[in-house]
Amino acid sequence: MAPFLLRLLLLLPLCFAAWYFAAPLLLQPAEWLTTGLLALTLPEAFAAVSIEARSSMLFDTRLVVHTAEGLAGSPVLSLDPLIYAYNLPVLAALILAAPQSRRRLQRLPLAYALLLPAWVWGICFGFAKAVSFDLGPEVSAQIAAPGWWLEGVALGYQFGYLVLPVFALVFAWYVLCRDDVLALSGAVLAPPKPLTDDGRQVRRMRALQRQRRRAKHRSRRTGRR
Amino acid sequence: MAGERLSGSFLLVFFGVQLVLFTLTLLEPVRRALIVPFTESLALVSSWLMTRLDPAVLAEGVLIQNRHTGFAVEIAAGCNGVEPMIILLAAILAFPASLRQKLQGIVIGFVAIQALNLLRIVTLYYLGQWNQTVFEWAHLYVWPALILIDALVVWLLWVRYLQRPGTSNAVPA
């Protein structure tokens, strides 16, 4: 346990640094998915999204706002996508610090794939919340969203920001590093493999039954021919 | 009990409890009755701690302010340690142990998470006055990760404690 924690604390800053510098690359699939999802669900508000800097996504909108002087324009929104993605360096550090795991590096792409949907959820709801609530009544009137939709956006945003990064991280760690979780906790969380003589006999009997069924099936087929 | 091998019931309870509790925390009546008063009390405790060392600190609701510079930090949802507490609570409830052992785990976990959370609030208050970029990094990425790891470590230590010889949950060798 102590060596694991030490490795984890040493790896965490390295993983955070690598994650931050690779952020534009890591966020690219999130940008594609966000574009597809928002074009489907909010076509009247969403125009395009681009990664502007390591911690900024710029959203062009189809909405119109008027200034006090009577000038009109479309607002551009800037969101920080990394607030939904901080779980990746933590998961990477947990995987790399694991005591038993082999193929640690091979698990990293899987970790990324498991966390990506949670990021996209957060980014999409972040945009929906911004256009529904943050840009003022002139903009929210253009969306003309019913009350239940606004409630859903508020809940979805909070879920994506507060809950999903943590939930996805725990889920992905358990899925990818189950053996390590067991080793670290010293607990037995898995259903038992039949190790006793009785268990072996049952397995042998089942294998025999399967063989008999297959042989019967084959003989029927050959009989038909 | 812990020595008995568990099936998927651990996962079912673990993720089920999380889903229920997380949903509850998002509901407005629950936020008003529980989350906001808890967050305010957290602000009070942290400002009380900080005023022992720094008389410039002033607390008002969920705001902690420097009375000279006007700089303030707000303890909002996500800064109160509720989410890692829920993860830990779900993991403890899902793991087979006696009610007493679970309560012990929950109390120790609460103390461990909130102690680190107080440290987070204090450090963020001073980091914010020193450097805004470092404050943003610590606030948005680093501290949430550290508190989550804290919850994880508490759970692992609690389960290891249950496995020790002499406790009623010890795994037979």
mmCIF file of C-alpha atoms in Angstrom:
data_model
loop_
_atom_site.group_PDB
_atom_site.id
_atom_site.type_symbol
_atom_site.label_atom_id
_atom_site.label_comp_id
_atom_site.label_asym_id
_atom_site.label_seq_id
_atom_site.Cartn_x
_atom_site.Cartn_y
_atom_site.Cartn_z
ATOM 1 C CA MET A 1 0.000 0.000 0.000
ATOM 2 C CA ALA A 2 2.697 2.542 0.970
ATOM 3 C CA PRO A 3 4.805 1.948 -2.195
ATOM 4 C CA PHE A 4 1.643 2.317 -4.271
ATOM 5 C CA LEU A 5 0.818 5.653 -2.631
ATOM 6 C CA LEU A 6 4.361 6.871 -3.072
ATOM 7 C CA ARG A 7 4.347 5.917 -6.766
ATOM 8 C CA LEU A 8 0.942 7.556 -7.132
ATOM 9 C CA LEU A 9 2.072 10.837 -5.585
ATOM 10 C CA LEU A 10 5.217 10.866 -7.731
ATOM 11 C CA LEU A 11 3.334 10.056 -10.920
ATOM 12 C CA LEU A 12 0.472 12.479 -10.370
ATOM 13 C CA PRO A 13 2.392 15.684 -11.212
ATOM 14 C CA LEU A 14 3.981 14.009 -14.237
ATOM 15 C CA CYS A 15 0.600 12.825 -15.490
ATOM 16 C CA PHE A 16 -0.934 16.255 -14.926
ATOM 17 C CA ALA A 17 1.897 17.894 -16.884
ATOM 18 C CA ALA A 18 1.617 15.403 -19.770
ATOM 19 C CA TRP A 19 -2.178 15.788 -19.797
ATOM 20 C CA TYR A 20 -1.998 19.587 -19.885
ATOM 21 C CA PHE A 21 0.540 19.716 -22.715
ATOM 22 C CA ALA A 22 -1.319 17.062 -24.719
ATOM 23 C CA ALA A 23 -4.713 18.663 -24.018
ATOM 24 C CA PRO A 24 -5.372 20.001 -27.560
ATOM 25 C CA LEU A 25 -4.733 16.525 -28.973
ATOM 26 C CA LEU A 26 -6.726 14.754 -26.254
ATOM 27 C CA LEU A 27 -9.642 17.128 -26.702
ATOM 28 C CA GLN A 28 -9.839 16.714 -30.474
ATOM 29 C CA PRO A 29 -12.219 13.700 -30.413
ATOM 30 C CA ALA A 30 -14.285 15.513 -27.790
ATOM 31 C CA GLU A 31 -14.549 18.458 -30.184
ATOM 32 C CA TRP A 32 -15.774 16.207 -33.028
ATOM 33 C CA LEU A 33 -18.327 14.474 -30.829
ATOM 34 C CA THR A 34 -19.494 17.791 -29.362
ATOM 35 C CA THR A 35 -19.940 19.225 -32.854
ATOM 36 C CA GLY A 36 -22.073 16.269 -33.909
ATOM 37 C CA LEU A 37 -24.189 16.225 -30.756
ATOM 38 C CA LEU A 38 -24.831 19.975 -30.554
ATOM 39 C CA ALA A 39 -25.621 20.203 -34.277
ATOM 40 C CA LEU A 40 -28.295 17.568 -33.659
ATOM 41 C CA THR A 41 -29.732 18.857 -30.393
ATOM 42 C CA LEU A 42 -29.271 22.661 -30.520
ATOM 43 C CA PRO A 43 -29.105 23.568 -34.240
ATOM 44 C CA GLU A 44 -30.749 26.953 -33.644
ATOM 45 C CA ALA A 45 -28.017 27.998 -31.196
ATOM 46 C CA PHE A 46 -24.840 26.113 -32.122
ATOM 47 C CA ALA A 47 -22.727 26.983 -35.171
ATOM 48 C CA ALA A 48 -19.201 25.599 -34.590
ATOM 49 C CA VAL A 49 -16.661 24.768 -31.920
ATOM 50 C CA SER A 50 -12.883 24.942 -31.984
ATOM 51 C CA ILE A 51 -10.078 24.330 -29.525
ATOM 52 C CA GLU A 52 -8.574 27.738 -28.929
ATOM 53 C CA ALA A 53 -5.950 27.023 -26.296
ATOM 54 C CA ARG A 54 -5.053 24.249 -23.885
ATOM 55 C CA SER A 55 -7.886 25.128 -21.565
ATOM 56 C CA SER A 56 -10.361 26.853 -23.826
ATOM 57 C CA MET A 57 -12.979 25.814 -26.365
ATOM 58 C CA LEU A 58 -14.593 28.565 -28.446
ATOM 59 C CA PHE A 59 -18.226 28.133 -29.471
ATOM 60 C CA ASP A 60 -19.644 30.166 -32.361
ATOM 61 C CA THR A 61 -23.386 30.604 -32.038
ATOM 62 C CA ARG A 62 -26.266 31.380 -34.397
ATOM 63 C CA LEU A 63 -27.854 33.550 -31.725
ATOM 64 C CA VAL A 64 -28.209 37.312 -32.018
ATOM 65 C CA VAL A 65 -27.628 39.926 -29.324
ATOM 66 C CA HIS A 66 -28.192 43.675 -29.596
ATOM 67 C CA THR A 67 -26.131 46.342 -27.885
ATOM 68 C CA ALA A 68 -27.572 49.499 -26.363
ATOM 69 C CA GLU A 69 -26.491 51.350 -29.529
ATOM 70 C CA GLY A 70 -28.603 49.053 -31.666
ATOM 71 C CA LEU A 71 -25.712 47.009 -33.079
ATOM 72 C CA ALA A 72 -26.327 43.273 -33.565
ATOM 73 C CA GLY A 73 -23.923 40.338 -33.410
ATOM 74 C CA SER A 74 -23.557 36.661 -32.573
ATOM 75 C CA PRO A 75 -22.034 35.883 -29.193
ATOM 76 C CA VAL A 76 -18.969 33.649 -29.005
ATOM 77 C CA LEU A 77 -18.644 31.497 -25.902
ATOM 78 C CA SER A 78 -15.464 30.296 -24.278
ATOM 79 C CA LEU A 79 -15.567 27.218 -22.028
ATOM 80 C CA ASP A 80 -12.830 25.391 -20.146
ATOM 81 C CA PRO A 81 -13.157 21.703 -21.147
ATOM 82 C CA LEU A 82 -10.418 20.588 -18.754
ATOM 83 C CA ILE A 83 -12.726 21.021 -15.759
ATOM 84 C CA TYR A 84 -14.482 17.858 -17.009
ATOM 85 C CA ALA A 85 -11.245 16.106 -17.969
ATOM 86 C CA TYR A 86 -9.058 16.293 -14.849
ATOM 87 C CA ASN A 87 -9.965 12.670 -14.196
ATOM 88 C CA LEU A 88 -7.643 11.422 -16.977
ATOM 89 C CA PRO A 89 -4.297 12.278 -15.291
ATOM 90 C CA VAL A 90 -5.628 10.834 -12.015
ATOM 91 C CA LEU A 91 -6.679 7.608 -13.703
ATOM 92 C CA ALA A 92 -3.395 7.429 -15.629
ATOM 93 C CA ALA A 93 -1.450 7.822 -12.372
ATOM 94 C CA LEU A 94 -3.598 5.157 -10.686
ATOM 95 C CA ILE A 95 -2.995 2.745 -13.582
ATOM 96 C CA LEU A 96 0.734 3.402 -13.811
ATOM 97 C CA ALA A 97 1.203 3.164 -10.028
ATOM 98 C CA ALA A 98 -0.721 -0.104 -9.812
ATOM 99 C CA PRO A 99 1.136 -2.857 -7.969
ATOM 100 C CA GLN A 100 0.193 -5.857 -10.086
ATOM 101 C CA SER A 101 -0.848 -4.619 -13.465
ATOM 102 C CA ARG A 102 0.929 -5.768 -16.536
ATOM 103 C CA ARG A 103 0.333 -3.943 -19.796
ATOM 104 C CA ARG A 104 -0.096 -0.686 -17.933
ATOM 105 C CA LEU A 105 0.605 1.488 -20.952
ATOM 106 C CA GLN A 106 -1.856 -0.466 -23.094
ATOM 107 C CA ARG A 107 -4.592 0.400 -20.609
ATOM 108 C CA LEU A 108 -4.165 4.124 -21.051
ATOM 109 C CA PRO A 109 -6.002 4.347 -24.400
ATOM 110 C CA LEU A 110 -8.829 2.308 -22.854
ATOM 111 C CA ALA A 111 -8.914 4.677 -19.895
ATOM 112 C CA TYR A 112 -9.170 7.594 -22.296
ATOM 113 C CA ALA A 113 -11.978 5.909 -24.235
ATOM 114 C CA LEU A 114 -13.926 5.240 -21.029
ATOM 115 C CA LEU A 115 -13.645 8.841 -19.821
ATOM 116 C CA LEU A 116 -14.293 10.579 -23.141
ATOM 117 C CA PRO A 117 -18.130 10.271 -23.076
ATOM 118 C CA ALA A 118 -18.196 11.934 -19.652
ATOM 119 C CA TRP A 119 -16.143 14.858 -21.007
ATOM 120 C CA VAL A 120 -18.456 15.248 -23.996
ATOM 121 C CA TRP A 121 -21.474 15.217 -21.686
ATOM 122 C CA GLY A 122 -19.914 17.976 -19.571
ATOM 123 C CA ILE A 123 -18.923 20.133 -22.561
ATOM 124 C CA CYS A 124 -22.320 19.806 -24.289
ATOM 125 C CA PHE A 125 -24.255 20.641 -21.126
ATOM 126 C CA GLY A 126 -21.798 23.456 -20.379
ATOM 127 C CA PHE A 127 -22.708 25.021 -23.725
ATOM 128 C CA ALA A 128 -26.439 24.375 -23.238
ATOM 129 C CA LYS A 129 -26.323 25.944 -19.769
ATOM 130 C CA ALA A 130 -24.425 28.996 -21.050
ATOM 131 C CA VAL A 131 -26.910 29.751 -23.832
ATOM 132 C CA SER A 132 -29.928 28.963 -21.637
ATOM 133 C CA PHE A 133 -28.952 30.920 -18.533
ATOM 134 C CA ASP A 134 -25.719 32.910 -18.764
ATOM 135 C CA LEU A 135 -26.237 35.074 -21.858
ATOM 136 C CA GLY A 136 -29.329 36.854 -20.640
ATOM 137 C CA PRO A 137 -33.036 36.857 -21.464
ATOM 138 C CA GLU A 138 -32.597 38.040 -25.078
ATOM 139 C CA VAL A 139 -30.598 34.920 -25.939
ATOM 140 C CA SER A 140 -32.635 32.447 -23.874
ATOM 141 C CA ALA A 141 -35.811 33.791 -25.555
ATOM 142 C CA GLN A 142 -34.376 32.802 -28.954
ATOM 143 C CA ILE A 143 -34.020 29.194 -27.819
ATOM 144 C CA ALA A 144 -37.646 29.264 -26.616
ATOM 145 C CA ALA A 145 -37.046 26.248 -24.448
ATOM 146 C CA PRO A 146 -39.869 24.919 -22.250
ATOM 147 C CA GLY A 147 -39.489 24.833 -18.470
ATOM 148 C CA TRP A 148 -38.777 21.110 -18.269
ATOM 149 C CA TRP A 149 -35.980 21.486 -20.817
ATOM 150 C CA LEU A 150 -34.321 24.235 -18.776
ATOM 151 C CA GLU A 151 -34.601 22.076 -15.630
ATOM 152 C CA GLY A 152 -33.007 19.216 -17.566
ATOM 153 C CA VAL A 153 -30.149 21.445 -18.747
ATOM 154 C CA ALA A 154 -29.485 22.659 -15.187
ATOM 155 C CA LEU A 155 -29.472 19.103 -13.838
ATOM 156 C CA GLY A 156 -27.412 17.762 -16.744
ATOM 157 C CA TYR A 157 -24.835 20.508 -16.294
ATOM 158 C CA GLN A 158 -24.496 19.910 -12.547
ATOM 159 C CA PHE A 159 -24.309 16.163 -13.107
ATOM 160 C CA GLY A 160 -21.638 16.607 -15.788
ATOM 161 C CA TYR A 161 -19.561 19.036 -13.737
ATOM 162 C CA LEU A 162 -19.873 17.715 -10.187
ATOM 163 C CA VAL A 163 -20.693 14.036 -10.466
ATOM 164 C CA LEU A 164 -19.680 12.510 -13.775
ATOM 165 C CA PRO A 165 -15.904 13.206 -13.645
ATOM 166 C CA VAL A 166 -15.697 11.433 -10.296
ATOM 167 C CA PHE A 167 -18.153 8.675 -11.175
ATOM 168 C CA ALA A 168 -16.454 7.939 -14.524
ATOM 169 C CA LEU A 169 -13.031 7.846 -12.890
ATOM 170 C CA VAL A 170 -14.066 5.343 -10.224
ATOM 171 C CA PHE A 171 -15.920 3.218 -12.764
ATOM 172 C CA ALA A 172 -12.993 3.191 -15.215
ATOM 173 C CA TRP A 173 -10.446 2.417 -12.508
ATOM 174 C CA TYR A 174 -12.478 -0.521 -11.286
ATOM 175 C CA VAL A 175 -13.052 -1.841 -14.802
ATOM 176 C CA LEU A 176 -9.414 -1.493 -15.879
ATOM 177 C CA CYS A 177 -7.603 -2.322 -12.637
ATOM 178 C CA ARG A 178 -9.862 -4.747 -10.843
ATOM 179 C CA ASP A 179 -6.971 -7.002 -9.838
ATOM 180 C CA ASP A 180 -5.107 -4.059 -8.382
ATOM 181 C CA VAL A 181 -8.125 -2.891 -6.425
ATOM 182 C CA LEU A 182 -8.350 -6.400 -4.970
ATOM 183 C CA ALA A 183 -4.645 -6.564 -4.231
ATOM 184 C CA LEU A 184 -4.590 -3.144 -2.592
ATOM 185 C CA SER A 185 -7.660 -3.729 -0.466
ATOM 186 C CA GLY A 186 -6.700 -7.284 0.419
ATOM 187 C CA ALA A 187 -10.361 -8.143 -0.081
ATOM 188 C CA VAL A 188 -12.032 -10.747 -2.213
ATOM 189 C CA LEU A 189 -14.576 -9.100 -4.436
ATOM 190 C CA ALA A 190 -14.753 -11.663 -7.220
ATOM 191 C CA PRO A 191 -17.005 -14.707 -7.493
ATOM 192 C CA PRO A 192 -14.986 -17.816 -6.670
ATOM 193 C CA LYS A 193 -13.491 -20.105 -9.257
ATOM 194 C CA PRO A 194 -14.284 -23.740 -8.468
ATOM 195 C CA LEU A 195 -11.063 -24.976 -6.889
ATOM 196 C CA THR A 196 -12.361 -27.798 -4.757
ATOM 197 C CA ASP A 197 -12.736 -31.359 -5.968
ATOM 198 C CA ASP A 198 -16.512 -30.898 -6.046
ATOM 199 C CA GLY A 199 -16.094 -27.866 -8.272
ATOM 200 C CA ARG A 200 -13.828 -29.735 -10.668
ATOM 201 C CA GLN A 201 -16.289 -32.617 -10.852
ATOM 202 C CA VAL A 202 -19.133 -30.269 -11.664
ATOM 203 C CA ARG A 203 -17.069 -28.639 -14.399
ATOM 204 C CA ARG A 204 -16.100 -32.040 -15.834
ATOM 205 C CA MET A 205 -19.743 -33.166 -15.821
ATOM 206 C CA ARG A 206 -20.830 -29.983 -17.590
ATOM 207 C CA ALA A 207 -18.069 -30.384 -20.198
ATOM 208 C CA LEU A 208 -19.161 -33.990 -20.794
ATOM 209 C CA GLN A 209 -22.785 -32.922 -21.176
ATOM 210 C CA ARG A 210 -21.766 -30.287 -23.696
ATOM 211 C CA GLN A 211 -19.717 -32.830 -25.669
ATOM 212 C CA ARG A 212 -22.658 -35.265 -25.714
ATOM 213 C CA ARG A 213 -25.047 -32.568 -26.925
ATOM 214 C CA ARG A 214 -22.648 -31.587 -29.712
ATOM 215 C CA ALA A 215 -22.182 -35.233 -30.761
ATOM 216 C CA LYS A 216 -25.970 -35.756 -30.805
ATOM 217 C CA HIS A 217 -26.433 -32.615 -32.863
ATOM 218 C CA ARG A 218 -23.756 -33.724 -35.345
ATOM 219 C CA SER A 219 -25.258 -37.211 -35.714
ATOM 220 C CA ARG A 220 -28.696 -35.695 -36.421
ATOM 221 C CA ARG A 221 -27.251 -33.452 -39.105
ATOM 222 C CA THR A 222 -25.380 -36.312 -40.776
ATOM 223 C CA GLY A 223 -28.566 -38.477 -40.548
ATOM 224 C CA ARG A 224 -30.535 -35.812 -42.454
ATOM 225 C CA ARG A 225 -27.966 -35.764 -45.245
ATOM 226 C CA MET B 1 -18.140 -11.516 6.296
ATOM 227 C CA ALA B 2 -15.464 -9.764 4.279
ATOM 228 C CA GLY B 3 -13.722 -13.046 3.861
ATOM 229 C CA GLU B 4 -16.696 -14.395 1.993
ATOM 230 C CA ARG B 5 -16.374 -13.951 -1.685
ATOM 231 C CA LEU B 6 -18.595 -11.303 -3.112
ATOM 232 C CA SER B 7 -20.433 -11.352 -6.382
ATOM 233 C CA GLY B 8 -21.650 -8.446 -8.468
ATOM 234 C CA SER B 9 -23.736 -7.260 -5.520
ATOM 235 C CA PHE B 10 -20.798 -5.092 -4.411
ATOM 236 C CA LEU B 11 -20.791 -3.258 -7.731
ATOM 237 C CA LEU B 12 -24.574 -3.031 -7.810
ATOM 238 C CA VAL B 13 -24.785 -1.444 -4.355
ATOM 239 C CA PHE B 14 -21.691 0.707 -4.940
ATOM 240 C CA PHE B 15 -22.898 2.311 -8.155
ATOM 241 C CA GLY B 16 -26.572 2.241 -7.093
ATOM 242 C CA VAL B 17 -25.936 4.174 -3.873
ATOM 243 C CA GLN B 18 -23.796 6.690 -5.768
ATOM 244 C CA LEU B 19 -26.473 7.248 -8.378
ATOM 245 C CA VAL B 20 -29.192 7.755 -5.746
ATOM 246 C CA LEU B 21 -27.128 10.063 -3.525
ATOM 247 C CA PHE B 22 -25.706 12.101 -6.396
ATOM 248 C CA THR B 23 -29.207 12.602 -7.787
ATOM 249 C CA LEU B 24 -30.436 13.653 -4.347
ATOM 250 C CA THR B 25 -27.684 16.262 -4.005
ATOM 251 C CA LEU B 26 -28.772 17.847 -7.293
ATOM 252 C CA LEU B 27 -32.359 18.384 -6.111
ATOM 253 C CA GLU B 28 -33.141 21.908 -4.964
ATOM 254 C CA PRO B 29 -34.917 21.011 -1.664
ATOM 255 C CA VAL B 30 -31.996 18.791 -0.631
ATOM 256 C CA ARG B 31 -29.528 21.502 -1.572
ATOM 257 C CA ARG B 32 -31.454 24.082 0.455
ATOM 258 C CA ALA B 33 -31.944 21.879 3.514
ATOM 259 C CA LEU B 34 -28.590 20.076 3.655
ATOM 260 C CA ILE B 35 -25.912 21.075 1.181
ATOM 261 C CA VAL B 36 -26.026 24.859 1.603
ATOM 262 C CA PRO B 37 -26.066 24.817 5.458
ATOM 263 C CA PHE B 38 -23.242 22.277 5.406
ATOM 264 C CA THR B 39 -21.230 24.427 2.986
ATOM 265 C CA GLU B 40 -21.840 27.508 5.132
ATOM 266 C CA SER B 41 -20.683 25.694 8.254
ATOM 267 C CA LEU B 42 -17.568 24.616 6.362
ATOM 268 C CA ALA B 43 -16.873 28.270 5.505
ATOM 269 C CA LEU B 44 -17.347 29.191 9.162
ATOM 270 C CA VAL B 45 -14.975 26.486 10.405
ATOM 271 C CA SER B 46 -12.303 27.325 7.835
ATOM 272 C CA SER B 47 -12.534 31.069 8.529
ATOM 273 C CA TRP B 48 -12.426 30.373 12.278
ATOM 274 C CA LEU B 49 -9.267 28.339 11.744
ATOM 275 C CA MET B 50 -7.739 31.017 9.541
ATOM 276 C CA THR B 51 -8.530 33.885 11.913
ATOM 277 C CA ARG B 52 -6.420 32.116 14.571
ATOM 278 C CA LEU B 53 -3.398 32.913 12.389
ATOM 279 C CA ASP B 54 -4.598 35.750 10.195
ATOM 280 C CA PRO B 55 -6.867 38.471 11.671
ATOM 281 C CA ALA B 56 -7.564 39.861 8.172
ATOM 282 C CA VAL B 57 -9.856 36.917 7.395
ATOM 283 C CA LEU B 58 -13.590 37.534 7.443
ATOM 284 C CA ALA B 59 -16.394 34.996 6.812
ATOM 285 C CA GLU B 60 -19.818 35.884 5.488
ATOM 286 C CA GLY B 61 -22.064 32.964 4.554
ATOM 287 C CA VAL B 62 -20.122 30.895 2.037
ATOM 288 C CA LEU B 63 -17.654 33.745 1.385
ATOM 289 C CA ILE B 64 -14.221 34.024 2.987
ATOM 290 C CA GLN B 65 -12.790 37.467 2.527
ATOM 291 C CA ASN B 66 -9.666 39.461 3.227
ATOM 292 C CA ARG B 67 -10.941 42.561 4.987
ATOM 293 C CA HIS B 68 -8.005 44.667 3.776
ATOM 294 C CA THR B 69 -7.635 43.702 0.097
ATOM 295 C CA GLY B 70 -11.258 42.678 -0.535
ATOM 296 C CA PHE B 71 -10.127 39.381 -2.116
ATOM 297 C CA ALA B 72 -12.712 36.669 -1.476
ATOM 298 C CA VAL B 73 -13.222 33.000 -2.189
ATOM 299 C CA GLU B 74 -16.658 31.428 -2.367
ATOM 300 C CA ILE B 75 -17.205 27.856 -1.222
ATOM 301 C CA ALA B 76 -19.539 26.570 -3.896
ATOM 302 C CA ALA B 77 -20.926 23.173 -4.837
ATOM 303 C CA GLY B 78 -17.993 20.956 -5.723
ATOM 304 C CA CYS B 79 -15.779 22.643 -3.110
ATOM 305 C CA ASN B 80 -17.476 21.135 -0.071
ATOM 306 C CA GLY B 81 -16.185 17.574 -0.318
ATOM 307 C CA VAL B 82 -19.684 16.145 -0.739
ATOM 308 C CA GLU B 83 -18.927 14.238 -3.950
ATOM 309 C CA PRO B 84 -15.909 12.273 -2.617
ATOM 310 C CA MET B 85 -17.900 11.653 0.578
ATOM 311 C CA ILE B 86 -20.654 10.042 -1.500
ATOM 312 C CA ILE B 87 -18.135 7.830 -3.314
ATOM 313 C CA LEU B 88 -16.651 6.737 0.005
ATOM 314 C CA LEU B 89 -20.061 6.221 1.601
ATOM 315 C CA ALA B 90 -21.167 4.043 -1.321
ATOM 316 C CA ALA B 91 -17.974 1.973 -1.184
ATOM 317 C CA ILE B 92 -18.311 1.462 2.577
ATOM 318 C CA LEU B 93 -22.014 0.602 2.399
ATOM 319 C CA ALA B 94 -21.401 -1.847 -0.453
ATOM 320 C CA PHE B 95 -18.651 -3.710 1.342
ATOM 321 C CA PRO B 96 -19.805 -6.414 3.750
ATOM 322 C CA ALA B 97 -19.033 -5.381 7.310
ATOM 323 C CA SER B 98 -20.933 -4.924 10.539
ATOM 324 C CA LEU B 99 -22.979 -1.768 11.054
ATOM 325 C CA ARG B 100 -20.485 -0.603 13.672
ATOM 326 C CA GLN B 101 -17.541 -1.059 11.320
ATOM 327 C CA LYS B 102 -19.377 0.789 8.573
ATOM 328 C CA LEU B 103 -20.175 3.665 10.902
ATOM 329 C CA GLN B 104 -16.531 3.793 12.002
ATOM 330 C CA GLY B 105 -15.428 3.907 8.371
ATOM 331 C CA ILE B 106 -17.924 6.643 7.511
ATOM 332 C CA VAL B 107 -16.941 8.819 10.496
ATOM 333 C CA ILE B 108 -13.202 8.404 9.878
ATOM 334 C CA GLY B 109 -13.721 9.017 6.163
ATOM 335 C CA PHE B 110 -15.750 12.161 6.855
ATOM 336 C CA VAL B 111 -13.017 13.514 9.120
ATOM 337 C CA ALA B 112 -10.235 12.625 6.656
ATOM 338 C CA ILE B 113 -11.994 14.175 3.656
ATOM 339 C CA GLN B 114 -13.144 17.314 5.432
ATOM 340 C CA ALA B 115 -9.742 17.846 7.071
ATOM 341 C CA LEU B 116 -8.131 17.817 3.632
ATOM 342 C CA ASN B 117 -10.950 19.964 2.295
ATOM 343 C CA LEU B 118 -10.267 22.578 4.979
ATOM 344 C CA LEU B 119 -6.636 22.540 3.914
ATOM 345 C CA ARG B 120 -7.826 23.030 0.328
ATOM 346 C CA ILE B 121 -9.928 26.061 1.251
ATOM 347 C CA VAL B 122 -7.118 27.643 3.277
ATOM 348 C CA THR B 123 -4.499 27.070 0.565
ATOM 349 C CA LEU B 124 -6.825 28.336 -2.189
ATOM 350 C CA TYR B 125 -7.533 31.508 -0.215
ATOM 351 C CA TYR B 126 -3.817 32.302 -0.029
ATOM 352 C CA LEU B 127 -2.955 31.008 -3.532
ATOM 353 C CA GLY B 128 -5.650 33.268 -4.995
ATOM 354 C CA GLN B 129 -4.013 36.301 -3.437
ATOM 355 C CA TRP B 130 -0.603 35.246 -4.674
ATOM 356 C CA ASN B 131 -1.111 34.010 -8.261
ATOM 357 C CA GLN B 132 -4.356 33.633 -10.212
ATOM 358 C CA THR B 133 -3.031 30.970 -12.623
ATOM 359 C CA VAL B 134 -1.766 28.765 -9.822
ATOM 360 C CA PHE B 135 -5.075 29.308 -8.011
ATOM 361 C CA GLU B 136 -7.085 28.192 -11.088
ATOM 362 C CA TRP B 137 -4.918 25.104 -11.524
ATOM 363 C CA ALA B 138 -5.139 24.128 -7.886
ATOM 364 C CA HIS B 139 -8.849 24.905 -7.678
ATOM 365 C CA LEU B 140 -10.062 23.231 -10.856
ATOM 366 C CA TYR B 141 -7.736 20.287 -11.353
ATOM 367 C CA VAL B 142 -5.302 19.443 -8.554
ATOM 368 C CA TRP B 143 -7.341 19.667 -5.350
ATOM 369 C CA PRO B 144 -10.363 17.717 -6.691
ATOM 370 C CA ALA B 145 -7.934 14.956 -7.689
ATOM 371 C CA LEU B 146 -6.196 14.930 -4.301
ATOM 372 C CA ILE B 147 -9.449 14.788 -2.356
ATOM 373 C CA LEU B 148 -10.690 11.954 -4.504
ATOM 374 C CA ILE B 149 -7.456 10.054 -3.876
ATOM 375 C CA ASP B 150 -7.927 10.753 -0.164
ATOM 376 C CA ALA B 151 -11.351 9.060 -0.278
ATOM 377 C CA LEU B 152 -9.853 6.140 -2.161
ATOM 378 C CA VAL B 153 -7.035 5.680 0.351
ATOM 379 C CA VAL B 154 -9.429 5.850 3.308
ATOM 380 C CA TRP B 155 -11.552 3.095 1.767
ATOM 381 C CA LEU B 156 -8.528 0.888 1.014
ATOM 382 C CA LEU B 157 -7.202 1.337 4.559
ATOM 383 C CA TRP B 158 -10.632 0.609 6.020
ATOM 384 C CA VAL B 159 -10.947 -2.616 4.012
ATOM 385 C CA ARG B 160 -7.423 -3.639 4.980
ATOM 386 C CA TYR B 161 -8.303 -2.961 8.611
ATOM 387 C CA LEU B 162 -11.278 -5.306 8.275
ATOM 388 C CA GLN B 163 -8.983 -8.057 6.968
ATOM 389 C CA ARG B 164 -6.654 -7.867 9.967
ATOM 390 C CA PRO B 165 -6.520 -10.962 12.172
ATOM 391 C CA GLY B 166 -8.550 -10.365 15.297
ATOM 392 C CA THR B 167 -11.293 -8.324 13.641
ATOM 393 C CA SER B 168 -14.557 -10.122 13.062
ATOM 394 C CA ASN B 169 -14.194 -9.654 9.284
ATOM 395 C CA ALA B 170 -10.684 -11.058 9.028
ATOM 396 C CA VAL B 171 -10.043 -13.319 6.068
ATOM 397 C CA PRO B 172 -9.042 -16.812 7.172
ATOM 398 C CA ALA B 173 -5.554 -17.689 5.950
#
